[in-house]
Every structure is written in structure tokens, then in C-alpha cells.
Coordinates of C-alpha atoms in Angstrom, one line a residue:
M922 CA -4.6 -21.3 -47.1
T923 CA -7.7 -19.8 -48.8
R924 CA -8.6 -16.1 -48.5
R925 CA -11.8 -17.1 -46.6
S926 CA -9.8 -19.2 -44.0
A927 CA -7.2 -16.5 -43.7
F928 CA -9.9 -13.9 -43.0
R929 CA -11.6 -16.3 -40.5
N930 CA -8.3 -16.7 -38.6
V931 CA -7.8 -12.9 -38.4
L932 CA -11.4 -12.4 -37.3
L933 CA -11.1 -15.0 -34.5
G934 CA -7.8 -13.5 -33.3
A935 CA -9.4 -10.1 -33.2
L936 CA -12.4 -11.4 -31.3
A937 CA -10.1 -13.2 -28.8
S938 CA -8.1 -10.0 -28.2
A939 CA -11.3 -8.1 -27.7
F940 CA -12.8 -10.5 -25.2
A941 CA -9.5 -10.6 -23.3
M942 CA -9.5 -6.8 -23.1
F943 CA -13.2 -6.8 -22.1
G944 CA -12.5 -9.3 -19.3
T945 CA -9.7 -7.2 -17.9
A946 CA -11.8 -4.0 -18.0
Y947 CA -14.8 -5.8 -16.5
A948 CA -12.7 -7.1 -13.6
G949 CA -11.3 -3.6 -13.3
D950 CA -14.6 -2.5 -11.9
A951 CA -13.6 -4.2 -8.7
F952 CA -9.8 -4.4 -9.0
D953 CA -7.4 -1.7 -10.1
L954 CA -4.9 -3.4 -12.5
S955 CA -3.5 -0.1 -13.8
R956 CA 0.2 0.7 -13.8
E957 CA -0.4 3.9 -11.8
Q958 CA -2.0 2.3 -8.8
S959 CA -3.4 5.6 -7.6
G960 CA -5.3 3.9 -4.8
R961 CA -2.4 2.2 -3.2
I962 CA -2.4 2.4 0.6
R963 CA 0.8 3.9 2.1
A964 CA 2.1 3.6 5.6
Q965 CA 4.1 5.7 8.1
K966 CA 7.6 4.9 9.2
N967 CA 7.7 2.5 12.2
E968 CA 10.7 3.2 14.4
A969 CA 10.2 0.1 16.4
A970 CA 10.4 -2.0 13.3
I971 CA 13.5 -0.2 12.1
A972 CA 15.1 -0.7 15.6
A973 CA 14.4 -4.5 15.3
I974 CA 16.6 -4.9 12.2
A975 CA 19.7 -6.8 13.2
K976 CA 22.7 -4.5 13.4
D977 CA 24.7 -6.7 11.0
F978 CA 21.9 -7.1 8.4
K979 CA 22.8 -5.5 5.0
F980 CA 20.1 -4.8 2.5
V981 CA 20.7 -6.0 -1.1
T982 CA 20.6 -2.4 -2.2
P983 CA 21.2 0.3 0.5
G984 CA 18.0 2.4 1.0
K985 CA 15.8 -0.2 -0.7
F986 CA 13.7 -3.1 0.4
T987 CA 14.2 -5.7 -2.4
V988 CA 11.3 -8.1 -2.6
A989 CA 10.7 -11.1 -4.9
V990 CA 7.2 -11.7 -6.1
S991 CA 5.7 -14.2 -8.5
P992 CA 3.0 -12.7 -10.7
G993 CA 0.8 -15.8 -10.6
G994 CA -2.5 -14.0 -11.1
P995 CA -4.9 -11.5 -9.6
P996 CA -5.7 -10.4 -6.9
L997 CA -2.4 -11.4 -5.2
A998 CA 0.1 -10.5 -7.9
T999 CA -0.2 -10.0 -11.6
Y1000 CA 1.1 -7.8 -14.4
A1001 CA -0.8 -4.6 -14.8
T1002 CA -2.5 -3.5 -18.0
D1003 CA 1.0 -2.2 -19.3
A1004 CA 2.2 -5.9 -19.1
A1005 CA 5.3 -4.8 -17.2
T1006 CA 4.3 -3.5 -13.7
V1007 CA 3.5 -6.0 -11.0
V1008 CA 0.4 -5.1 -9.0
G1009 CA -1.9 -6.8 -6.5
A1010 CA -2.3 -7.4 -2.8
D1011 CA 1.2 -8.7 -2.3
P1012 CA 2.9 -5.7 -4.0
D1013 CA 0.7 -3.4 -1.9
Y1014 CA 1.6 -5.1 1.3
A1015 CA 5.3 -5.1 0.3
S1016 CA 5.0 -1.3 -0.3
A1017 CA 3.5 -0.8 3.1
V1018 CA 6.3 -2.8 4.8
A1019 CA 8.9 -0.8 2.9
D1020 CA 7.3 2.4 4.1
S1021 CA 7.4 1.1 7.7
L1022 CA 11.1 0.4 7.4
G1023 CA 11.7 3.9 5.8
L1024 CA 12.9 2.3 2.6
E1025 CA 12.0 2.4 -1.1
L1026 CA 10.4 -0.7 -2.5
E1027 CA 12.2 -2.6 -5.2
L1028 CA 10.0 -5.4 -6.6
V1029 CA 11.7 -8.3 -8.5
P1030 CA 9.3 -10.5 -10.5
V1031 CA 10.4 -14.2 -10.4
A1032 CA 9.1 -17.5 -11.3
W1033 CA 7.6 -19.3 -8.3
I1034 CA 10.0 -22.2 -8.5
D1035 CA 13.0 -19.8 -8.4
W1036 CA 12.3 -17.9 -5.1
P1037 CA 13.9 -20.3 -2.7
L1038 CA 17.3 -20.4 -4.4
G1039 CA 17.2 -16.6 -5.1
L1040 CA 16.5 -15.9 -1.4
A1041 CA 19.1 -18.3 -0.1
S1042 CA 21.7 -16.8 -2.5
G1043 CA 21.0 -13.2 -1.4
K1044 CA 19.4 -11.9 -4.6
Y1045 CA 16.7 -10.2 -2.6
D1046 CA 15.9 -9.3 1.0
A1047 CA 12.6 -11.1 1.3
V1048 CA 9.9 -12.9 -0.7
I1049 CA 6.3 -11.7 -0.4
S1050 CA 4.4 -14.0 -2.7
N1051 CA 1.8 -16.1 -1.0
V1052 CA 4.4 -18.4 0.6
G1053 CA 2.8 -20.7 3.2
V1054 CA 4.7 -21.6 6.4
T1055 CA 5.8 -25.2 6.4
E1056 CA 8.1 -27.1 8.8
Q1057 CA 10.3 -28.1 5.9
R1058 CA 10.7 -24.5 4.7
K1059 CA 11.5 -23.3 8.2
E1060 CA 14.7 -25.3 8.0
K1061 CA 16.1 -22.8 5.5
F1062 CA 14.0 -19.7 5.9
D1063 CA 12.5 -17.4 8.6
F1064 CA 8.8 -16.3 8.3
S1065 CA 6.8 -13.3 9.4
T1066 CA 3.1 -14.1 8.9
Y1067 CA 0.7 -11.6 7.2
R1068 CA -2.3 -13.5 5.9
Q1069 CA -4.3 -16.7 6.6
G1070 CA -3.8 -19.4 4.0
L1071 CA -7.4 -20.1 2.8
H1072 CA -9.1 -22.2 0.2
G1073 CA -12.6 -21.1 -0.8
F1074 CA -15.9 -23.0 -1.3
F1075 CA -17.7 -21.3 -4.2
V1076 CA -21.0 -22.2 -5.8
K1077 CA -23.2 -20.9 -8.6
S1078 CA -24.9 -17.6 -7.6
D1079 CA -28.3 -19.2 -7.7
S1080 CA -27.3 -22.3 -5.8
V1081 CA -29.4 -23.5 -2.8
I1082 CA -26.1 -24.2 -0.9
T1083 CA -25.6 -21.4 1.6
S1084 CA -22.8 -22.6 3.9
I1085 CA -19.9 -25.1 4.0
R1086 CA -18.0 -25.0 7.2
E1087 CA -17.3 -28.6 8.2
P1088 CA -17.2 -32.1 6.7
K1089 CA -20.9 -32.9 7.2
D1090 CA -21.9 -29.7 5.2
A1091 CA -20.2 -31.2 2.1
A1092 CA -21.8 -34.7 2.3
G1093 CA -23.1 -35.9 -1.0
L1094 CA -21.9 -32.9 -2.9
R1095 CA -20.1 -32.9 -6.3
I1096 CA -17.0 -30.9 -5.7
I1097 CA -14.4 -29.7 -8.2
V1098 CA -10.9 -29.9 -6.9
G1099 CA -7.4 -30.0 -8.3
A1100 CA -5.7 -33.4 -8.4
G1101 CA -2.7 -33.6 -6.0
T1102 CA -3.5 -30.4 -4.3
N1103 CA -3.7 -29.6 -0.6
Q1104 CA -7.4 -29.0 -1.1
E1105 CA -7.8 -32.6 -2.4
R1106 CA -5.9 -34.0 0.5
I1107 CA -8.2 -32.3 3.0
L1108 CA -11.4 -33.2 1.2
L1109 CA -10.3 -36.8 1.1
R1110 CA -10.0 -36.7 4.9
W1111 CA -13.5 -35.0 5.0
N1112 CA -14.9 -37.8 2.9
E1113 CA -13.4 -40.5 5.2
E1114 CA -14.9 -38.8 8.2
N1115 CA -18.3 -38.5 6.6
V1116 CA -18.4 -42.2 5.4
A1117 CA -17.3 -43.3 8.9
T1118 CA -20.3 -41.5 10.4
G1119 CA -22.8 -42.8 7.9
L1120 CA -23.1 -39.7 5.8
K1121 CA -23.1 -39.6 2.0
P1122 CA -19.6 -39.6 0.4
L1123 CA -18.2 -36.6 -1.5
E1124 CA -18.0 -36.9 -5.2
L1125 CA -14.7 -35.3 -6.3
Q1126 CA -14.4 -34.1 -9.9
Y1127 CA -11.2 -33.2 -11.7
Y1128 CA -10.7 -31.0 -14.8
D1129 CA -7.8 -30.1 -16.9
D1130 CA -8.1 -26.3 -16.6
E1131 CA -10.0 -23.5 -15.0
A1132 CA -12.3 -22.9 -17.9
A1133 CA -13.5 -26.5 -17.9
S1134 CA -14.0 -26.4 -14.2
L1135 CA -16.1 -23.2 -14.3
L1136 CA -18.1 -24.6 -17.2
A1137 CA -18.9 -27.7 -15.2
L1138 CA -20.1 -25.5 -12.3
S1139 CA -22.2 -23.2 -14.5
S1140 CA -23.8 -26.1 -16.3
K1141 CA -24.7 -27.8 -12.9
R1142 CA -22.6 -30.8 -13.6
A1143 CA -20.9 -29.9 -10.2
D1144 CA -22.1 -28.3 -7.1
V1145 CA -19.0 -26.7 -5.6
I1146 CA -15.5 -25.6 -6.7
V1147 CA -12.7 -25.5 -4.2
Q1148 CA -9.5 -23.5 -5.0
P1149 CA -7.2 -21.0 -3.3
H1150 CA -9.6 -18.4 -1.9
A1151 CA -8.0 -15.4 -3.6
Q1152 CA -8.3 -16.9 -7.1
L1153 CA -12.0 -17.5 -6.6
V1154 CA -12.6 -14.0 -5.2
Y1155 CA -11.2 -12.6 -8.4
I1156 CA -13.2 -14.9 -10.6
A1157 CA -16.4 -14.1 -8.7
S1158 CA -15.8 -10.4 -9.3
R1159 CA -14.9 -10.9 -12.9
D1160 CA -17.8 -13.3 -13.9
H1161 CA -20.5 -12.3 -11.4
N1162 CA -21.9 -15.8 -11.5
I1163 CA -20.4 -17.6 -8.5
K1164 CA -20.5 -16.8 -4.7
R1165 CA -18.5 -17.9 -1.6
V1166 CA -20.3 -20.2 0.9
G1167 CA -17.3 -21.0 3.1
T1168 CA -13.5 -21.0 3.5
L1169 CA -11.1 -23.8 4.5
S1170 CA -7.8 -23.4 6.2
A1171 CA -4.9 -24.8 4.2
G1172 CA -3.8 -26.5 7.4
W1173 CA -7.2 -27.9 8.4
P1174 CA -8.0 -28.7 11.1
D1175 CA -5.3 -26.2 12.2
R1176 CA -4.7 -22.7 10.8
S1177 CA -2.0 -22.3 8.2
D1178 CA -0.6 -18.9 7.5
V1179 CA 1.0 -17.1 4.6
A1180 CA 4.2 -15.2 5.4
I1181 CA 7.1 -13.1 4.3
A1182 CA 10.1 -15.4 3.8
T1183 CA 13.6 -14.2 4.7
K1184 CA 16.9 -16.0 4.8
K1185 CA 17.2 -18.0 8.0
G1186 CA 19.1 -16.2 10.7
S1187 CA 19.5 -13.0 8.6
G1188 CA 18.1 -10.9 11.4
L1189 CA 15.3 -9.3 9.4
A1190 CA 12.3 -11.5 10.4
D1191 CA 11.5 -9.9 13.7
A1192 CA 11.6 -6.4 12.1
L1193 CA 9.1 -7.5 9.5
T1194 CA 6.8 -9.1 12.1
T1195 CA 6.9 -5.8 14.1
A1196 CA 6.2 -3.8 10.9
T1197 CA 3.2 -6.1 10.1
N1198 CA 1.8 -5.7 13.6
G1199 CA 2.2 -1.9 13.2
L1200 CA 0.2 -2.0 10.0
I1201 CA -2.5 -4.1 11.7
G1202 CA -2.7 -1.6 14.6
S1203 CA -2.8 1.4 12.3
G1204 CA -5.6 0.0 10.1
V1205 CA -3.4 0.1 7.0
Y1206 CA -3.3 -3.7 6.9
A1207 CA -7.2 -3.9 6.8
Q1208 CA -7.3 -1.3 4.1
I1209 CA -5.0 -3.2 1.9
L1210 CA -6.9 -6.5 2.2
N1211 CA -10.2 -4.7 1.7
R1212 CA -8.9 -3.0 -1.5
W1213 CA -8.2 -6.5 -3.0
H1214 CA -11.4 -8.1 -1.5
L1215 CA -9.4 -10.3 0.8
S1216 CA -10.6 -9.3 4.2
E1217 CA -11.6 -12.9 5.0
E1218 CA -7.8 -13.7 5.1
A1219 CA -6.9 -11.2 7.8
L1220 CA -4.8 -12.2 10.7
P1221 CA -5.3 -10.8 14.2
K1222 CA -1.5 -10.5 14.6
S1223 CA 1.7 -11.4 12.9
E1224 CA 4.1 -14.0 14.3
T1225 CA 7.7 -15.0 13.6
N1226 CA 8.1 -18.7 12.7
P1227 CA 4.8 -20.1 14.0
P1228 CA 4.0 -23.8 13.6
G1229 CA 3.7 -24.6 9.9
L1230 CA 2.3 -27.5 7.8
P1231 CA 4.0 -30.7 8.9
K1232 CA 6.4 -32.6 6.7
S1233 CA 4.6 -35.0 4.5

């Protein structure tokens, strides 16, 4: 390696690090990703929720609410600027539920693929990590809902598209979507409906990564990007060049909710549902969602084991 090429590699590495730090700081204008989390919303003890805990339920660690979370990315759950502390909307919500139960929160970072086995084997009391309710999952776990499962329609900030609410609104549009995702499944049904009624078909586009998708949108090679709503909320706040024009339920045409998962029959689910409804009633729930720019995903009430996505 020549001295010039070595210097070039060092310079590129330094620039990459600088841009990464700048991106985090820029997003920090809207989202607090610090370890301290001084703005975290706390809750009062909820005696009704405590009373709803089954008498024979034993917490993994006495006095603590042990919760698994997968740090998949902001604003739901990610590592803070110290690269060790997990922060985000789900950790905030877990903290408020722990407060409601009069317990100390113990967060356990896990890989997404590992949470079902860990929960079934009793490694933690609950999973709060954007888990959607499905009929298949309900065979092994109980659920207490706490957010709507939404996908977002986002466009360039200067786009003439102002609203996408139903299939006809998307007719003829070039839409970026992930292959094999639930979003793609729904959009293919939208396309069938549009074509059957004589409207222009949707043009679905697929890219290998997020950066390529966003570049296609910014360069006007695509009109719309569809991803999980929370992800796009964060990107919009970070980049300031895309905007939301609609949301899509993950269970379209029905609603599909995100829930706390607990071991089936453990006796904790009803207590967590009661705790969540207490947070909704007190306003703490709305404050948490607003803090992470997710007010669109609010539920009017929590339910235990509602209908979930059907088995495929």
C-alpha cells in the first residue's frame, strides 16, 4: 500500500465517522438518544394492575420487571450514544409499565429471532419489542396491546402527492416496498383491486438497502416509499426531505396491533392490559408516544389477546 492510498483510507474513515456522528446529532434535535434519558416519562403505581397479577406468578427477579427488547433501530429501540444503553419508545413504555406495577425495570437486549425461545423458557417476564399479534403466536403467548401496527406512506417533501388512504389513491404510482414483506402483500392486493376496477396498476420497486431506496425517492425515480411507520418517522426527522401522506394498518383491511408478549397462561397479561389502560387514562401513554413522534400509532384502549393476523 502506498503512502498516498494509506492516507486516503484514513481520511475516508475519519469522514465516515464524522458523518455518522453528525447524523446522530442531527436526529437528536428531534429524538433524545442520550444514555441519561432525562425526559423519560414516569408513571404512578397502579393498584388495580398490581391486584390483577396472578397470585402464583413469580417474576424472574423479585422486585423487578424483566423485559426483553430488540434494539432494531430508532425510534422504537436502539442503543444510545454510549453504545450500551437501550433507549426508545419501547423502553420508555416498559419503564412506565414497571412503574405501574411498582417494580424496577430490568431491560434485556436480545436479537429479534431469540425472543420467543427466551420468553417460553422463562428468561424474562415479558417482551416489549414491537411484537405484532398473530393467531399463530397466540398459540404460545399471551398479548396485551399497546400500539397500532402501522406502515407509512412517505413521499419527497416537495411531492404533489398529499394523501394515500385507500387503493385508488395509489393507482399508477411507483412505490418502493420490501420484497416478501407484509407491506408488499397488501400492496399486491391493492393492485389487484385497482386493475379489476379499471384503474392504473401500481409499479412496485425493490431495492437492496435503505440508502438505495431513499436515493431512488430523492432522485424521483420513485413516487412513494412504504415501510414500517416508525422507521420512516425517524428518517423524516433525520433527513428533513420526506413527509408522511398516509398510514396503512399491518392487518389491512382490519387493524393489527402491537403488544406486550408474555408466556401463555402465566397470569401476567391481564395485569399488563390493566396497566396500559391506566397509562392511557392518565395521559402518560400519549406523552410517551408524542415524545417519540408516534402519536399516529396510539390505541384507544388496550386489550388482552385480541384477534391477530391470520395464519398464512
